[in-house]
Amino acid sequence: AERAALYDLAVFAGPFDSAMARAVIAPQASEAACIDTLCTLVDKSLLRVESGEPARYRLYESMRLHALAQLRASGDETPARQRHGLAMAAHADSLRTAVRCVSHDEVLGRFGASHADFEQAFVLACERRDMEVVAEALDALRGLDQLRGELSATERRLATVQPLLPQAQGRARARILSTRASS
């Protein structure tokens, strides 16, 4: 179970919190069971805890690359990446809430380190044509880009999404159109 969790966590490009980890390694498991697994991996020096609140974890890069290779070899990479996309969509929702409640500096401090994971979720969701994750990741990336003053990246992503727009329905379509209108 620890090995499988370690391999699944390799889909994160950057740091992740326990809720994000749980969504990827064991969505049906209890939070306590997930924390136990994370603590065991930390105790074995396979995972490190980064400072900040909430606690965030990160695989050492050499371990992440090894675990990712093992995940690919096992044939379980695609489902792990799909769960990662859902985790990042949920994280995007948290980002939207934070933008309304806390300072821009605090938002960047809490969510800026997730930029690479939002980008990865966006790219892979575009490939899978998972428009819900595309919309959430696009919105999160636009928000982070605006706070960083990097607006050209949003335009590039919108160009990527344009041919996929006819496949977007309901809330996903509305979120993509809203992102397009606000950029």
CSV table of C-alpha atoms in Angstrom, one decimal:
chain,number,residue,atom,x,y,z
A,1,ALA,CA,0.0,0.0,0.0
A,2,GLU,CA,2.9,2.4,0.8
A,3,ARG,CA,4.6,1.6,-2.5
A,4,ALA,CA,1.4,2.2,-4.4
A,5,ALA,CA,0.8,5.5,-2.6
A,6,LEU,CA,4.4,6.6,-3.3
A,7,TYR,CA,4.0,5.8,-7.0
A,8,ASP,CA,0.7,7.6,-7.2
A,9,LEU,CA,2.1,10.7,-5.5
A,10,ALA,CA,4.8,10.9,-8.2
A,11,VAL,CA,2.1,12.6,-10.4
A,12,PHE,CA,2.6,15.8,-8.4
A,13,ALA,CA,5.1,18.1,-9.9
A,14,GLY,CA,5.3,20.2,-6.8
A,15,PRO,CA,4.1,20.2,-3.2
A,16,PHE,CA,0.7,18.9,-2.1
A,17,ASP,CA,-1.4,18.9,1.0
A,18,SER,CA,-3.0,15.9,2.6
A,19,ALA,CA,-6.4,16.5,0.9
A,20,MET,CA,-4.7,16.5,-2.5
A,21,ALA,CA,-2.7,13.4,-1.6
A,22,ARG,CA,-5.9,11.6,-0.4
A,23,ALA,CA,-7.7,12.5,-3.7
A,24,VAL,CA,-4.9,10.8,-5.7
A,25,ILE,CA,-3.9,7.8,-3.5
A,26,ALA,CA,-7.1,6.8,-1.8
A,27,PRO,CA,-10.2,8.9,-2.4
A,28,GLN,CA,-12.4,6.4,-0.5
A,29,ALA,CA,-10.0,6.1,2.5
A,30,SER,CA,-10.3,8.1,5.7
A,31,GLU,CA,-8.3,11.2,6.2
A,32,ALA,CA,-6.6,9.5,9.1
A,33,ALA,CA,-5.5,6.6,7.0
A,34,CYS,CA,-4.1,8.9,4.4
A,35,ILE,CA,-2.2,10.9,7.0
A,36,ASP,CA,-0.8,7.7,8.4
A,37,THR,CA,0.5,6.7,5.0
A,38,LEU,CA,2.1,10.1,4.5
A,39,CYS,CA,3.7,10.0,7.9
A,40,THR,CA,5.1,6.6,7.2
A,41,LEU,CA,6.6,7.8,3.9
A,42,VAL,CA,8.1,10.8,5.7
A,43,ASP,CA,9.5,8.5,8.4
A,44,LYS,CA,11.2,6.5,5.7
A,45,SER,CA,12.7,9.6,4.1
A,46,LEU,CA,10.7,9.0,0.9
A,47,LEU,CA,8.7,12.2,1.3
A,48,ARG,CA,9.5,15.5,3.0
A,49,VAL,CA,7.3,18.0,4.8
A,50,GLU,CA,7.6,21.6,3.7
A,51,SER,CA,7.0,24.4,6.1
A,52,GLY,CA,3.8,26.3,6.1
A,53,GLU,CA,0.2,26.0,6.9
A,54,PRO,CA,-1.4,23.7,6.0
A,55,ALA,CA,1.4,21.1,5.9
A,56,ARG,CA,2.5,20.3,2.4
A,57,TYR,CA,4.5,17.4,1.2
A,58,ARG,CA,6.9,16.8,-1.6
A,59,LEU,CA,8.7,13.8,-3.0
A,60,TYR,CA,12.5,14.2,-3.4
A,61,GLU,CA,13.0,14.7,-7.1
A,62,SER,CA,15.1,11.5,-7.6
A,63,MET,CA,12.4,9.5,-5.8
A,64,ARG,CA,9.7,11.2,-7.8
A,65,LEU,CA,11.3,10.3,-11.1
A,66,HIS,CA,11.8,6.7,-10.0
A,67,ALA,CA,8.3,6.3,-8.6
A,68,LEU,CA,6.9,7.9,-11.8
A,69,ALA,CA,8.8,5.3,-13.9
A,70,GLN,CA,7.4,2.5,-11.7
A,71,LEU,CA,3.9,4.0,-12.0
A,72,ARG,CA,4.2,4.0,-15.8
A,73,ALA,CA,5.5,0.5,-15.9
A,74,SER,CA,2.6,-0.7,-13.7
A,75,GLY,CA,0.1,0.7,-16.2
A,76,ASP,CA,-1.6,2.7,-13.5
A,77,GLU,CA,-0.4,6.2,-14.6
A,78,THR,CA,-3.6,7.2,-16.5
A,79,PRO,CA,-5.9,6.6,-13.5
A,80,ALA,CA,-3.5,8.4,-11.2
A,81,ARG,CA,-3.3,11.3,-13.5
A,82,GLN,CA,-7.1,11.5,-13.7
A,83,ARG,CA,-7.3,11.6,-9.9
A,84,HIS,CA,-4.6,14.2,-9.9
A,85,GLY,CA,-6.8,16.3,-12.3
A,86,LEU,CA,-9.7,16.0,-9.9
A,87,ALA,CA,-7.5,16.9,-7.0
A,88,MET,CA,-6.3,20.0,-8.8
A,89,ALA,CA,-9.9,20.9,-9.7
A,90,ALA,CA,-10.8,20.8,-6.0
A,91,HIS,CA,-7.7,22.8,-5.2
A,92,ALA,CA,-8.8,25.4,-7.8
A,93,ASP,CA,-12.1,25.8,-6.0
A,94,SER,CA,-10.1,26.5,-2.8
A,95,LEU,CA,-8.1,29.1,-4.6
A,96,ARG,CA,-11.2,30.9,-5.8
A,97,THR,CA,-12.5,31.1,-2.3
A,98,ALA,CA,-9.1,32.3,-1.0
A,99,VAL,CA,-8.9,35.1,-3.6
A,100,ARG,CA,-12.2,36.5,-2.2
A,101,CYS,CA,-11.1,36.3,1.4
A,102,VAL,CA,-7.3,36.9,1.8
A,103,SER,CA,-4.6,39.2,0.4
A,104,HIS,CA,-3.0,38.5,-2.9
A,105,ASP,CA,0.3,37.8,-1.2
A,106,GLU,CA,-1.3,35.2,1.0
A,107,VAL,CA,-3.0,33.6,-2.1
A,108,LEU,CA,0.3,33.4,-3.9
A,109,GLY,CA,2.0,32.0,-0.7
A,110,ARG,CA,-0.7,29.3,-0.4
A,111,PHE,CA,-1.3,28.4,-4.0
A,112,GLY,CA,1.7,29.7,-6.1
A,113,ALA,CA,3.6,26.4,-5.5
A,114,SER,CA,0.8,24.5,-7.2
A,115,HIS,CA,1.2,26.4,-10.5
A,116,ALA,CA,3.1,23.5,-12.1
A,117,ASP,CA,0.5,21.0,-11.0
A,118,PHE,CA,-2.3,23.2,-12.3
A,119,GLU,CA,-0.4,23.5,-15.6
A,120,GLN,CA,0.1,19.7,-15.8
A,121,ALA,CA,-3.6,19.1,-14.9
A,122,PHE,CA,-4.6,21.5,-17.6
A,123,VAL,CA,-2.4,20.0,-20.4
A,124,LEU,CA,-3.4,16.4,-19.6
A,125,ALA,CA,-7.1,17.3,-19.3
A,126,CYS,CA,-7.0,18.9,-22.7
A,127,GLU,CA,-5.5,15.7,-24.1
A,128,ARG,CA,-8.3,13.6,-22.4
A,129,ARG,CA,-10.9,16.2,-23.3
A,130,ASP,CA,-11.9,16.3,-19.6
A,131,MET,CA,-13.6,19.7,-19.9
A,132,GLU,CA,-14.4,20.0,-16.2
A,133,VAL,CA,-10.8,19.7,-15.2
A,134,VAL,CA,-9.8,21.9,-18.1
A,135,ALA,CA,-12.1,24.7,-16.9
A,136,GLU,CA,-11.0,24.5,-13.3
A,137,ALA,CA,-7.3,24.4,-14.1
A,138,LEU,CA,-7.6,27.2,-16.6
A,139,ASP,CA,-9.4,29.4,-14.1
A,140,ALA,CA,-6.8,28.7,-11.4
A,141,LEU,CA,-4.0,29.4,-13.8
A,142,ARG,CA,-5.6,32.6,-15.0
A,143,GLY,CA,-6.0,33.7,-11.4
A,144,LEU,CA,-2.4,32.9,-10.5
A,145,ASP,CA,-1.1,34.5,-13.7
A,146,GLN,CA,-3.0,37.7,-13.0
A,147,LEU,CA,-1.5,37.9,-9.5
A,148,ARG,CA,1.9,37.3,-10.9
A,149,GLY,CA,1.4,39.8,-13.8
A,150,GLU,CA,1.9,37.0,-16.5
A,151,LEU,CA,-1.1,37.5,-18.7
A,152,SER,CA,0.4,36.1,-22.0
A,153,ALA,CA,0.2,32.5,-20.6
A,154,THR,CA,-3.5,32.7,-20.2
A,155,GLU,CA,-3.9,33.8,-23.9
A,156,ARG,CA,-1.8,30.8,-25.0
A,157,ARG,CA,-4.0,28.4,-22.9
A,158,LEU,CA,-7.2,29.9,-24.3
A,159,ALA,CA,-5.9,29.3,-27.8
A,160,THR,CA,-5.4,25.6,-26.8
A,161,VAL,CA,-8.9,25.4,-25.4
A,162,GLN,CA,-10.7,27.1,-28.3
A,163,PRO,CA,-11.0,24.0,-30.5
A,164,LEU,CA,-12.2,22.0,-27.5
A,165,LEU,CA,-14.9,24.6,-26.5
A,166,PRO,CA,-17.8,22.8,-28.5
A,167,GLN,CA,-17.3,19.8,-26.2
A,168,ALA,CA,-17.6,21.8,-23.0
A,169,GLN,CA,-21.1,21.8,-21.4
A,170,GLY,CA,-22.8,23.5,-18.5
A,171,ARG,CA,-20.6,24.8,-15.7
A,172,ALA,CA,-17.4,23.9,-17.5
A,173,ARG,CA,-18.4,25.9,-20.6
A,174,ALA,CA,-19.5,28.8,-18.5
A,175,ARG,CA,-16.2,28.8,-16.6
A,176,ILE,CA,-14.1,28.7,-19.8
A,177,LEU,CA,-16.1,31.5,-21.3
A,178,SER,CA,-15.8,33.6,-18.1
A,179,THR,CA,-12.0,33.1,-18.2
A,180,ARG,CA,-11.9,34.2,-21.8
A,181,ALA,CA,-14.0,37.3,-21.0
A,182,SER,CA,-11.9,38.3,-18.0
A,183,SER,CA,-8.5,37.9,-19.7
